[in-house]
Amino acid sequence: MEVLSVASEVFPLIKTGGLADVAGALPAALKPHGVRMRTLMPGYPVVMQKVKKPQKVGGFTNLFGHPASILAVDHQGLDLLVLDAPELFDRDGGPYVDKRGLDYTDNFRRFAALSLAAAEIAAGLLPSWKPDLVHVHDWQAALTPVYMRFGPAHGMPVVLTIHNIAFQGQFGPEVFPQLALPPEAFSVNFVEYFGDVGFLKGGLQTANAITTVSPSYAQEILTAQFGMGFDGLLTARLSHLSGIVNGIDTDVWNPQTDPHIAANYGPTTLKKREINRKALSEHFGFDNAPGPIFCVVSRLTWQKGMDVLAEVIDDIVDNGGKLAVLGSGDASLESAFLTAAARHPGRVGMVTGYNEPLSHLMQAGADAILIPSRFEPCGLTQLYGLRYGCVPIVAHTGGLADTIIDANEAALAARVATGFQFSPVSAASLRQALRRAFAAYRQPKVWARLQAQGMKSDVSWDLSAHRYADLYSSLLAKG
Ligand code: ADP
């Protein structure tokens, strides 16, 4: 089966969040299931610099006013189709925002171009290859099934995966005439959304199957609280919606071979974690006092519950714990953590920015990872935590609820517990979870059992890749 995946970021070429990890890992995970997945992505400058020996396999003389090429590239086993459209993607800033952190004003055009290119590939643009099915990710690729509906690829199945329904790709009605869609596409059945143009909206209406990245999140987005305006639409399309939990790339995230950590270790050599703990402590300037090290690797946002975490920092320190934060995001949250670090030298440390190698050392050296998200479609850092023996302390929501087994007495006795869950997301309930974590940490055998159980969890793509392959097969069987 030949599948075209369409994503605006793909690890290891470019990543701002979990979407990149998933888009980067899924092709290899699907290979054993007889799926050949090629991935279409934009040719941002970092992508163009990293790819070797690109081969032009197709192109456009006029893609939204400019010429563009499709380049085929093999990058570390990833079978990529890069949309090389310099007018749209050769920019100084990030994939979505300029150097000042502001959205590019032509994002609608940039990602409409990605979607239109995907639809054209589905329709046979490339002389050498045509997919049987298209799998698109998030709003940036969500116009693909809309273009397909009004073009020659009409009828080819499309799967749309929502990685975070908070990001919807909504633009004013004035962009519609610039999208090269027929006038009837500006209706409630397609992209029209309360008078605006909704990219995700159009995708949700037209995809043959909608998936999201955990079963709990698939349920949650049917409610007004989590659906962010799409609960009604999704309820109407319920029979097309399912949740498939993300796996992680167990080669990239393997404490036994990880090149970014101070000492490699596995389930039988957990003592070596101590070397990573020391390296982490040095990095964050921690003192030698005993007590658990909690870490955070996250976007610093309201969604991630970082304001709630900021409220309990003093409690962590008062109880003898330490906190290492790696992240960037809202200026007020960044400054809350920096202020806490200044208030508690040797106990609280903060590294601002995005640092992939350090994120590995954090999982290998900290005792626990804190993830107090208000909503979390899947979450990946708790899965890395499981694999690295860094015990996850998580809010009971979305994928966090699906992947962590709370250390209540029954689960501890049955030896299945892998972490701590709390609900609701408030300082009081996070404090309560921390109290339980401190108590478990004081009992080395209990803590070691939590770590061991977590490291045994299957966080690979095996099961989930199977589910995606089954979904593709069922869609193709429907004809
Ligand atoms: P989201 O996609 O909502 O940001 P996920 O947990 O699904 O959250 O994925 C976040 C990914 O980004 C993980 O791979 C995590 O390790 C990584 N990450 C987040 N912040 C940083 C950071 N400051 N430095 C390095 N990696 C980070």
mmCIF file of N, CA and C in Angstrom, residues 96-221:
data_model
loop_
_atom_site.group_PDB
_atom_site.id
_atom_site.type_symbol
_atom_site.label_atom_id
_atom_site.label_comp_id
_atom_site.label_asym_id
_atom_site.label_seq_id
_atom_site.Cartn_x
_atom_site.Cartn_y
_atom_site.Cartn_z
ATOM 1 N N TYR A 96 6.381 28.679 11.397
ATOM 2 C CA TYR A 96 5.091 29.369 11.387
ATOM 3 C C TYR A 96 5.189 30.849 11.760
ATOM 4 N N VAL A 97 6.262 31.206 12.449
ATOM 5 C CA VAL A 97 6.364 32.579 12.949
ATOM 6 C C VAL A 97 7.682 33.213 12.510
ATOM 7 N N ASP A 98 7.667 34.537 12.437
ATOM 8 C CA ASP A 98 8.886 35.249 12.045
ATOM 9 C C ASP A 98 9.813 35.395 13.254
ATOM 10 N N LYS A 99 10.897 36.104 13.031
ATOM 11 C CA LYS A 99 11.921 36.221 14.081
ATOM 12 C C LYS A 99 11.391 36.862 15.356
ATOM 13 N N ARG A 100 10.341 37.704 15.194
ATOM 14 C CA ARG A 100 9.777 38.354 16.384
ATOM 15 C C ARG A 100 8.717 37.498 17.050
ATOM 16 N N GLY A 101 8.481 36.312 16.484
ATOM 17 C CA GLY A 101 7.490 35.414 17.072
ATOM 18 C C GLY A 101 6.080 35.662 16.574
ATOM 19 N N LEU A 102 5.947 36.470 15.518
ATOM 20 C CA LEU A 102 4.605 36.748 14.982
ATOM 21 C C LEU A 102 4.308 35.816 13.803
ATOM 22 N N ASP A 103 3.050 35.357 13.735
ATOM 23 C CA ASP A 103 2.651 34.503 12.616
ATOM 24 C C ASP A 103 2.963 35.191 11.297
ATOM 25 N N TYR A 104 3.488 34.448 10.324
ATOM 26 C CA TYR A 104 3.636 35.009 8.980
ATOM 27 C C TYR A 104 2.245 35.373 8.475
ATOM 28 N N THR A 105 2.123 36.543 7.863
ATOM 29 C CA THR A 105 0.784 36.981 7.458
ATOM 30 C C THR A 105 0.238 36.142 6.300
ATOM 31 N N ASP A 106 1.127 35.441 5.592
ATOM 32 C CA ASP A 106 0.637 34.617 4.464
ATOM 33 C C ASP A 106 0.631 33.128 4.824
ATOM 34 N N ASN A 107 0.480 32.804 6.114
ATOM 35 C CA ASN A 107 0.431 31.386 6.495
ATOM 36 C C ASN A 107 -0.681 30.647 5.765
ATOM 37 N N PHE A 108 -1.783 31.328 5.516
ATOM 38 C CA PHE A 108 -2.879 30.652 4.805
ATOM 39 C C PHE A 108 -2.411 30.182 3.436
ATOM 40 N N ARG A 109 -1.609 31.039 2.778
ATOM 41 C CA ARG A 109 -1.143 30.692 1.429
ATOM 42 C C ARG A 109 -0.065 29.610 1.499
ATOM 43 N N ARG A 110 0.824 29.725 2.476
ATOM 44 C CA ARG A 110 1.928 28.767 2.601
ATOM 45 C C ARG A 110 1.387 27.351 2.793
ATOM 46 N N PHE A 111 0.369 27.231 3.673
ATOM 47 C CA PHE A 111 -0.089 25.875 3.964
ATOM 48 C C PHE A 111 -1.214 25.429 3.032
ATOM 49 N N ALA A 112 -1.872 26.389 2.383
ATOM 50 C CA ALA A 112 -2.766 26.001 1.285
ATOM 51 C C ALA A 112 -1.897 25.405 0.165
ATOM 52 N N ALA A 113 -0.719 25.991 -0.042
ATOM 53 C CA ALA A 113 0.175 25.483 -1.090
ATOM 54 C C ALA A 113 0.623 24.054 -0.772
ATOM 55 N N LEU A 114 0.934 23.808 0.503
ATOM 56 C CA LEU A 114 1.328 22.448 0.899
ATOM 57 C C LEU A 114 0.174 21.475 0.602
ATOM 58 N N SER A 115 -1.033 21.884 0.958
ATOM 59 C CA SER A 115 -2.196 21.019 0.783
ATOM 60 C C SER A 115 -2.519 20.817 -0.695
ATOM 61 N N LEU A 116 -2.409 21.916 -1.459
ATOM 62 C CA LEU A 116 -2.706 21.803 -2.892
ATOM 63 C C LEU A 116 -1.672 20.903 -3.578
ATOM 64 N N ALA A 117 -0.416 21.042 -3.179
ATOM 65 C CA ALA A 117 0.633 20.182 -3.761
ATOM 66 C C ALA A 117 0.331 18.716 -3.444
ATOM 67 N N ALA A 118 -0.137 18.458 -2.216
ATOM 68 C CA ALA A 118 -0.474 17.074 -1.829
ATOM 69 C C ALA A 118 -1.615 16.550 -2.698
ATOM 70 N N ALA A 119 -2.634 17.398 -2.895
ATOM 71 C CA ALA A 119 -3.786 16.969 -3.702
ATOM 72 C C ALA A 119 -3.354 16.686 -5.148
ATOM 73 N N GLU A 120 -2.419 17.500 -5.639
ATOM 74 C CA GLU A 120 -1.936 17.291 -7.011
ATOM 75 C C GLU A 120 -1.132 15.992 -7.105
ATOM 76 N N ILE A 121 -0.353 15.693 -6.067
ATOM 77 C CA ILE A 121 0.396 14.420 -6.071
ATOM 78 C C ILE A 121 -0.590 13.252 -6.044
ATOM 79 N N ALA A 122 -1.652 13.395 -5.247
ATOM 80 C CA ALA A 122 -2.685 12.348 -5.203
ATOM 81 C C ALA A 122 -3.337 12.181 -6.576
ATOM 82 N N ALA A 123 -3.385 13.275 -7.329
ATOM 83 C CA ALA A 123 -4.032 13.234 -8.645
ATOM 84 C C ALA A 123 -3.080 12.772 -9.745
ATOM 85 N N GLY A 124 -1.812 12.502 -9.387
ATOM 86 C CA GLY A 124 -0.895 11.974 -10.398
ATOM 87 C C GLY A 124 0.131 12.955 -10.918
ATOM 88 N N LEU A 125 0.456 14.001 -10.132
ATOM 89 C CA LEU A 125 1.448 14.991 -10.564
ATOM 90 C C LEU A 125 2.812 14.363 -10.871
ATOM 91 N N LEU A 126 3.199 13.375 -10.051
ATOM 92 C CA LEU A 126 4.525 12.795 -10.230
ATOM 93 C C LEU A 126 4.430 11.640 -11.220
ATOM 94 N N PRO A 127 5.215 11.705 -12.302
ATOM 95 C CA PRO A 127 5.121 10.628 -13.293
ATOM 96 C C PRO A 127 5.468 9.258 -12.700
ATOM 97 N N SER A 128 6.313 9.272 -11.643
ATOM 98 C CA SER A 128 6.852 7.998 -11.160
ATOM 99 C C SER A 128 6.090 7.400 -9.971
ATOM 100 N N TRP A 129 5.142 8.143 -9.396
ATOM 101 C CA TRP A 129 4.512 7.612 -8.174
ATOM 102 C C TRP A 129 3.171 8.254 -7.898
ATOM 103 N N LYS A 130 2.264 7.419 -7.406
ATOM 104 C CA LYS A 130 0.949 7.919 -7.015
ATOM 105 C C LYS A 130 0.495 7.118 -5.791
ATOM 106 N N PRO A 131 -0.022 7.805 -4.773
ATOM 107 C CA PRO A 131 -0.448 7.062 -3.568
ATOM 108 C C PRO A 131 -1.806 6.384 -3.762
ATOM 109 N N ASP A 132 -2.090 5.426 -2.854
ATOM 110 C CA ASP A 132 -3.430 4.821 -2.793
ATOM 111 C C ASP A 132 -4.305 5.577 -1.800
ATOM 112 N N LEU A 133 -3.635 6.249 -0.862
ATOM 113 C CA LEU A 133 -4.351 6.907 0.245
ATOM 114 C C LEU A 133 -3.493 8.061 0.753
ATOM 115 N N VAL A 134 -4.131 9.070 1.314
ATOM 116 C CA VAL A 134 -3.397 10.235 1.830
ATOM 117 C C VAL A 134 -3.683 10.374 3.325
ATOM 118 N N HIS A 135 -2.632 10.646 4.101
ATOM 119 C CA HIS A 135 -2.771 10.828 5.547
ATOM 120 C C HIS A 135 -2.228 12.222 5.893
ATOM 121 N N VAL A 136 -3.113 13.121 6.307
ATOM 122 C CA VAL A 136 -2.686 14.501 6.560
ATOM 123 C C VAL A 136 -2.709 14.808 8.058
ATOM 124 N N HIS A 137 -1.830 15.723 8.468
ATOM 125 C CA HIS A 137 -1.682 16.034 9.889
ATOM 126 C C HIS A 137 -1.975 17.507 10.162
ATOM 127 N N ASP A 138 -2.910 17.746 11.073
ATOM 128 C CA ASP A 138 -3.179 19.090 11.594
ATOM 129 C C ASP A 138 -3.631 20.098 10.525
ATOM 130 N N TRP A 139 -3.916 21.323 10.995
ATOM 131 C CA TRP A 139 -4.555 22.294 10.098
ATOM 132 C C TRP A 139 -3.683 22.633 8.900
ATOM 133 N N GLN A 140 -2.364 22.562 9.076
ATOM 134 C CA GLN A 140 -1.490 22.988 7.982
ATOM 135 C C GLN A 140 -1.659 22.112 6.741
ATOM 136 N N ALA A 141 -2.100 20.870 6.945
ATOM 137 C CA ALA A 141 -2.288 19.971 5.793
ATOM 138 C C ALA A 141 -3.763 19.677 5.548
ATOM 139 N N ALA A 142 -4.640 20.318 6.336
ATOM 140 C CA ALA A 142 -6.043 19.892 6.379
ATOM 141 C C ALA A 142 -6.864 20.311 5.161
ATOM 142 N N LEU A 143 -6.335 21.234 4.337
ATOM 143 C CA LEU A 143 -7.097 21.575 3.124
ATOM 144 C C LEU A 143 -6.928 20.507 2.044
ATOM 145 N N THR A 144 -5.989 19.579 2.258
ATOM 146 C CA THR A 144 -5.733 18.557 1.224
ATOM 147 C C THR A 144 -7.015 17.848 0.786
ATOM 148 N N PRO A 145 -7.807 17.292 1.725
ATOM 149 C CA PRO A 145 -9.015 16.587 1.267
ATOM 150 C C PRO A 145 -10.033 17.519 0.614
ATOM 151 N N VAL A 146 -9.980 18.826 0.965
ATOM 152 C CA VAL A 146 -10.902 19.771 0.321
ATOM 153 C C VAL A 146 -10.490 19.953 -1.145
ATOM 154 N N TYR A 147 -9.192 20.187 -1.368
ATOM 155 C CA TYR A 147 -8.728 20.287 -2.762
ATOM 156 C C TYR A 147 -9.019 18.995 -3.523
ATOM 157 N N MET A 148 -8.833 17.865 -2.847
ATOM 158 C CA MET A 148 -9.066 16.588 -3.530
ATOM 159 C C MET A 148 -10.537 16.445 -3.916
ATOM 160 N N ARG A 149 -11.415 16.870 -3.034
ATOM 161 C CA ARG A 149 -12.858 16.746 -3.287
ATOM 162 C C ARG A 149 -13.260 17.469 -4.571
ATOM 163 N N PHE A 150 -12.580 18.593 -4.838
ATOM 164 C CA PHE A 150 -12.955 19.391 -6.014
ATOM 165 C C PHE A 150 -12.003 19.167 -7.192
ATOM 166 N N GLY A 151 -11.207 18.105 -7.121
ATOM 167 C CA GLY A 151 -10.250 17.859 -8.202
ATOM 168 C C GLY A 151 -10.275 16.408 -8.643
ATOM 169 N N PRO A 152 -9.304 16.042 -9.479
ATOM 170 C CA PRO A 152 -9.315 14.690 -10.052
ATOM 171 C C PRO A 152 -9.046 13.573 -9.041
ATOM 172 N N ALA A 153 -8.494 13.904 -7.867
ATOM 173 C CA ALA A 153 -8.229 12.841 -6.880
ATOM 174 C C ALA A 153 -9.452 12.553 -6.019
ATOM 175 N N HIS A 154 -10.569 13.121 -6.382
ATOM 176 C CA HIS A 154 -11.826 12.896 -5.650
ATOM 177 C C HIS A 154 -12.074 11.390 -5.518
ATOM 178 N N GLY A 155 -12.353 10.943 -4.310
ATOM 179 C CA GLY A 155 -12.627 9.515 -4.115
ATOM 180 C C GLY A 155 -11.480 8.781 -3.449
ATOM 181 N N MET A 156 -10.252 9.302 -3.565
ATOM 182 C CA MET A 156 -9.140 8.637 -2.868
ATOM 183 C C MET A 156 -9.288 8.897 -1.368
ATOM 184 N N PRO A 157 -9.170 7.841 -0.520
ATOM 185 C CA PRO A 157 -9.398 8.066 0.912
ATOM 186 C C PRO A 157 -8.353 8.973 1.564
ATOM 187 N N VAL A 158 -8.828 9.766 2.508
ATOM 188 C CA VAL A 158 -7.942 10.661 3.264
ATOM 189 C C VAL A 158 -8.179 10.453 4.758
ATOM 190 N N VAL A 159 -7.086 10.291 5.496
ATOM 191 C CA VAL A 159 -7.129 10.254 6.957
ATOM 192 C C VAL A 159 -6.591 11.591 7.456
ATOM 193 N N LEU A 160 -7.317 12.202 8.382
ATOM 194 C CA LEU A 160 -6.834 13.452 8.996
ATOM 195 C C LEU A 160 -6.554 13.179 10.473
ATOM 196 N N THR A 161 -5.348 13.447 10.907
ATOM 197 C CA THR A 161 -5.013 13.277 12.322
ATOM 198 C C THR A 161 -4.923 14.641 12.997
ATOM 199 N N ILE A 162 -5.651 14.761 14.116
ATOM 200 C CA ILE A 162 -5.606 15.995 14.917
ATOM 201 C C ILE A 162 -4.585 15.777 16.037
ATOM 202 N N HIS A 163 -3.534 16.574 16.009
ATOM 203 C CA HIS A 163 -2.554 16.478 17.089
ATOM 204 C C HIS A 163 -2.897 17.432 18.223
ATOM 205 N N ASN A 164 -3.624 18.493 17.902
ATOM 206 C CA ASN A 164 -4.045 19.433 18.940
ATOM 207 C C ASN A 164 -5.147 20.302 18.347
ATOM 208 N N ILE A 165 -6.357 20.123 18.858
ATOM 209 C CA ILE A 165 -7.496 20.815 18.226
ATOM 210 C C ILE A 165 -7.512 22.311 18.548
ATOM 211 N N ALA A 166 -6.609 22.741 19.427
ATOM 212 C CA ALA A 166 -6.509 24.170 19.729
ATOM 213 C C ALA A 166 -5.942 24.942 18.542
ATOM 214 N N PHE A 167 -5.204 24.268 17.678
ATOM 215 C CA PHE A 167 -4.618 24.930 16.516
ATOM 216 C C PHE A 167 -5.484 24.623 15.303
ATOM 217 N N GLN A 168 -6.211 25.638 14.815
ATOM 218 C CA GLN A 168 -7.280 25.360 13.853
ATOM 219 C C GLN A 168 -7.072 25.974 12.477
ATOM 220 N N GLY A 169 -6.106 26.881 12.358
ATOM 221 C CA GLY A 169 -5.877 27.495 11.043
ATOM 222 C C GLY A 169 -7.089 28.257 10.572
ATOM 223 N N GLN A 170 -7.445 29.286 11.314
ATOM 224 C CA GLN A 170 -8.631 30.073 10.973
ATOM 225 C C GLN A 170 -8.204 31.439 10.441
ATOM 226 N N PHE A 171 -8.813 31.842 9.327
ATOM 227 C CA PHE A 171 -8.434 33.098 8.687
ATOM 228 C C PHE A 171 -9.691 33.857 8.260
ATOM 229 N N GLY A 172 -9.525 35.145 8.013
ATOM 230 C CA GLY A 172 -10.667 35.965 7.608
ATOM 231 C C GLY A 172 -11.211 35.538 6.243
ATOM 232 N N PRO A 173 -12.473 35.911 5.953
ATOM 233 C CA PRO A 173 -13.096 35.482 4.694
ATOM 234 C C PRO A 173 -12.364 36.014 3.457
ATOM 235 N N GLU A 174 -11.572 37.097 3.647
ATOM 236 C CA GLU A 174 -10.901 37.688 2.478
ATOM 237 C C GLU A 174 -9.849 36.738 1.882
ATOM 238 N N VAL A 175 -9.433 35.722 2.636
ATOM 239 C CA VAL A 175 -8.418 34.825 2.056
ATOM 240 C C VAL A 175 -9.064 33.827 1.094
ATOM 241 N N PHE A 176 -10.384 33.610 1.215
ATOM 242 C CA PHE A 176 -10.999 32.544 0.414
ATOM 243 C C PHE A 176 -10.734 32.672 -1.087
ATOM 244 N N PRO A 177 -10.928 33.879 -1.663
ATOM 245 C CA PRO A 177 -10.703 33.983 -3.115
ATOM 246 C C PRO A 177 -9.261 33.674 -3.518
ATOM 247 N N GLN A 178 -8.356 33.666 -2.548
ATOM 248 C CA GLN A 178 -6.944 33.420 -2.880
ATOM 249 C C GLN A 178 -6.582 31.935 -2.757
ATOM 250 N N LEU A 179 -7.549 31.073 -2.437
ATOM 251 C CA LEU A 179 -7.222 29.676 -2.161
ATOM 252 C C LEU A 179 -7.370 28.766 -3.372
ATOM 253 N N ALA A 180 -7.829 29.309 -4.500
ATOM 254 C CA ALA A 180 -8.021 28.492 -5.703
ATOM 255 C C ALA A 180 -9.004 27.354 -5.461
ATOM 256 N N LEU A 181 -10.034 27.644 -4.686
ATOM 257 C CA LEU A 181 -11.112 26.670 -4.488
ATOM 258 C C LEU A 181 -12.362 27.200 -5.198
ATOM 259 N N PRO A 182 -13.264 26.318 -5.625
ATOM 260 C CA PRO A 182 -14.493 26.812 -6.259
ATOM 261 C C PRO A 182 -15.394 27.497 -5.229
ATOM 262 N N PRO A 183 -16.245 28.410 -5.668
ATOM 263 C CA PRO A 183 -17.071 29.179 -4.719
ATOM 264 C C PRO A 183 -17.865 28.298 -3.770
ATOM 265 N N GLU A 184 -18.318 27.119 -4.228
ATOM 266 C CA GLU A 184 -19.149 26.279 -3.349
ATOM 267 C C GLU A 184 -18.361 25.739 -2.147
ATOM 268 N N ALA A 185 -17.038 25.841 -2.189
ATOM 269 C CA ALA A 185 -16.251 25.377 -1.033
ATOM 270 C C ALA A 185 -16.417 26.315 0.169
ATOM 271 N N PHE A 186 -16.880 27.543 -0.126
ATOM 272 C CA PHE A 186 -17.117 28.463 1.001
ATOM 273 C C PHE A 186 -18.540 28.249 1.518
ATOM 274 N N SER A 187 -18.744 27.058 2.082
ATOM 275 C CA SER A 187 -20.049 26.738 2.662
ATOM 276 C C SER A 187 -19.799 25.957 3.941
ATOM 277 N N VAL A 188 -20.857 25.808 4.708
ATOM 278 C CA VAL A 188 -20.728 25.159 6.003
ATOM 279 C C VAL A 188 -20.263 23.705 5.875
ATOM 280 N N ASN A 189 -20.484 23.098 4.707
ATOM 281 C CA ASN A 189 -20.036 21.712 4.507
ATOM 282 C C ASN A 189 -18.551 21.607 4.189
ATOM 283 N N PHE A 190 -17.922 22.752 3.958
ATOM 284 C CA PHE A 190 -16.501 22.708 3.615
ATOM 285 C C PHE A 190 -15.723 23.651 4.541
ATOM 286 N N VAL A 191 -15.194 24.755 4.021
ATOM 287 C CA VAL A 191 -14.252 25.533 4.836
ATOM 288 C C VAL A 191 -14.890 26.689 5.600
ATOM 289 N N GLU A 192 -16.129 27.008 5.304
ATOM 290 C CA GLU A 192 -16.722 28.186 5.972
ATOM 291 C C GLU A 192 -16.969 27.875 7.450
ATOM 292 N N TYR A 193 -16.530 28.797 8.306
ATOM 293 C CA TYR A 193 -16.614 28.551 9.741
ATOM 294 C C TYR A 193 -16.985 29.860 10.428
ATOM 295 N N PHE A 194 -18.269 29.988 10.749
ATOM 296 C CA PHE A 194 -18.783 31.233 11.332
ATOM 297 C C PHE A 194 -18.318 32.460 10.537
ATOM 298 N N GLY A 195 -18.423 32.344 9.224
ATOM 299 C CA GLY A 195 -18.079 33.479 8.361
ATOM 300 C C GLY A 195 -16.609 33.561 8.009
ATOM 301 N N ASP A 196 -15.775 32.807 8.700
ATOM 302 C CA ASP A 196 -14.340 32.793 8.404
ATOM 303 C C ASP A 196 -13.993 31.574 7.540
ATOM 304 N N VAL A 197 -12.688 31.455 7.264
ATOM 305 C CA VAL A 197 -12.195 30.270 6.571
ATOM 306 C C VAL A 197 -11.459 29.415 7.594
ATOM 307 N N GLY A 198 -11.899 28.175 7.743
ATOM 308 C CA GLY A 198 -11.251 27.264 8.699
ATOM 309 C C GLY A 198 -10.577 26.124 7.956
ATOM 310 N N PHE A 199 -9.254 26.057 8.076
ATOM 311 C CA PHE A 199 -8.536 24.971 7.389
ATOM 312 C C PHE A 199 -8.872 23.628 8.047
ATOM 313 N N LEU A 200 -8.753 23.591 9.395
ATOM 314 C CA LEU A 200 -9.045 22.323 10.070
ATOM 315 C C LEU A 200 -10.515 21.960 9.867
ATOM 316 N N LYS A 201 -11.357 22.985 9.915
ATOM 317 C CA LYS A 201 -12.795 22.778 9.700
ATOM 318 C C LYS A 201 -13.032 22.055 8.370
ATOM 319 N N GLY A 202 -12.408 22.548 7.311
ATOM 320 C CA GLY A 202 -12.581 21.929 5.991
ATOM 321 C C GLY A 202 -12.118 20.480 5.984
ATOM 322 N N GLY A 203 -11.009 20.238 6.651
ATOM 323 C CA GLY A 203 -10.478 18.873 6.710
ATOM 324 C C GLY A 203 -11.398 17.946 7.488
ATOM 325 N N LEU A 204 -11.914 18.444 8.598
ATOM 326 C CA LEU A 204 -12.788 17.608 9.431
ATOM 327 C C LEU A 204 -14.073 17.261 8.676
ATOM 328 N N GLN A 205 -14.527 18.153 7.818
ATOM 329 C CA GLN A 205 -15.753 17.886 7.055
ATOM 330 C C GLN A 205 -15.528 16.885 5.932
ATOM 331 N N THR A 206 -14.322 16.863 5.382
ATOM 332 C CA THR A 206 -14.139 16.116 4.136
ATOM 333 C C THR A 206 -13.273 14.858 4.253
ATOM 334 N N ALA A 207 -12.509 14.711 5.340
ATOM 335 C CA ALA A 207 -11.662 13.512 5.456
ATOM 336 C C ALA A 207 -12.557 12.281 5.612
ATOM 337 N N ASN A 208 -12.079 11.153 5.103
ATOM 338 C CA ASN A 208 -12.861 9.917 5.237
ATOM 339 C C ASN A 208 -12.755 9.345 6.637
ATOM 340 N N ALA A 209 -11.638 9.613 7.290
ATOM 341 C CA ALA A 209 -11.492 9.185 8.684
ATOM 342 C C ALA A 209 -10.750 10.280 9.438
ATOM 343 N N ILE A 210 -11.159 10.482 10.683
ATOM 344 C CA ILE A 210 -10.498 11.466 11.539
ATOM 345 C C ILE A 210 -9.906 10.683 12.701
ATOM 346 N N THR A 211 -8.631 10.893 12.932
ATOM 347 C CA THR A 211 -8.066 10.266 14.127
ATOM 348 C C THR A 211 -7.473 11.361 15.002
ATOM 349 N N THR A 212 -7.402 11.047 16.276
ATOM 350 C CA THR A 212 -6.625 11.894 17.152
ATOM 351 C C THR A 212 -5.720 10.990 17.968
ATOM 352 N N VAL A 213 -4.836 11.591 18.763
ATOM 353 C CA VAL A 213 -3.665 10.827 19.183
ATOM 354 C C VAL A 213 -3.794 10.115 20.529
ATOM 355 N N SER A 214 -5.014 9.977 21.020
ATOM 356 C CA SER A 214 -5.265 9.059 22.134
ATOM 357 C C SER A 214 -6.770 8.827 22.228
ATOM 358 N N PRO A 215 -7.177 7.669 22.723
ATOM 359 C CA PRO A 215 -8.617 7.394 22.855
ATOM 360 C C PRO A 215 -9.305 8.381 23.800
ATOM 361 N N SER A 216 -8.661 8.756 24.897
ATOM 362 C CA SER A 216 -9.314 9.692 25.819
ATOM 363 C C SER A 216 -9.539 11.051 25.166
ATOM 364 N N TYR A 217 -8.541 11.527 24.430
ATOM 365 C CA TYR A 217 -8.697 12.836 23.762
ATOM 366 C C TYR A 217 -9.804 12.758 22.710
ATOM 367 N N ALA A 218 -9.939 11.594 22.051
ATOM 368 C CA ALA A 218 -11.014 11.427 21.059
ATOM 369 C C ALA A 218 -12.376 11.597 21.735
ATOM 370 N N GLN A 219 -12.490 11.158 22.979
ATOM 371 C CA GLN A 219 -13.736 11.359 23.736
ATOM 372 C C GLN A 219 -13.869 12.812 24.185
ATOM 373 N N GLU A 220 -12.755 13.347 24.695
ATOM 374 C CA GLU A 220 -12.802 14.699 25.278
ATOM 375 C C GLU A 220 -13.214 15.757 24.249
ATOM 376 N N ILE A 221 -12.735 15.620 23.007
ATOM 377 C CA ILE A 221 -13.022 16.681 22.025
ATOM 378 C C ILE A 221 -14.480 16.661 21.565
#
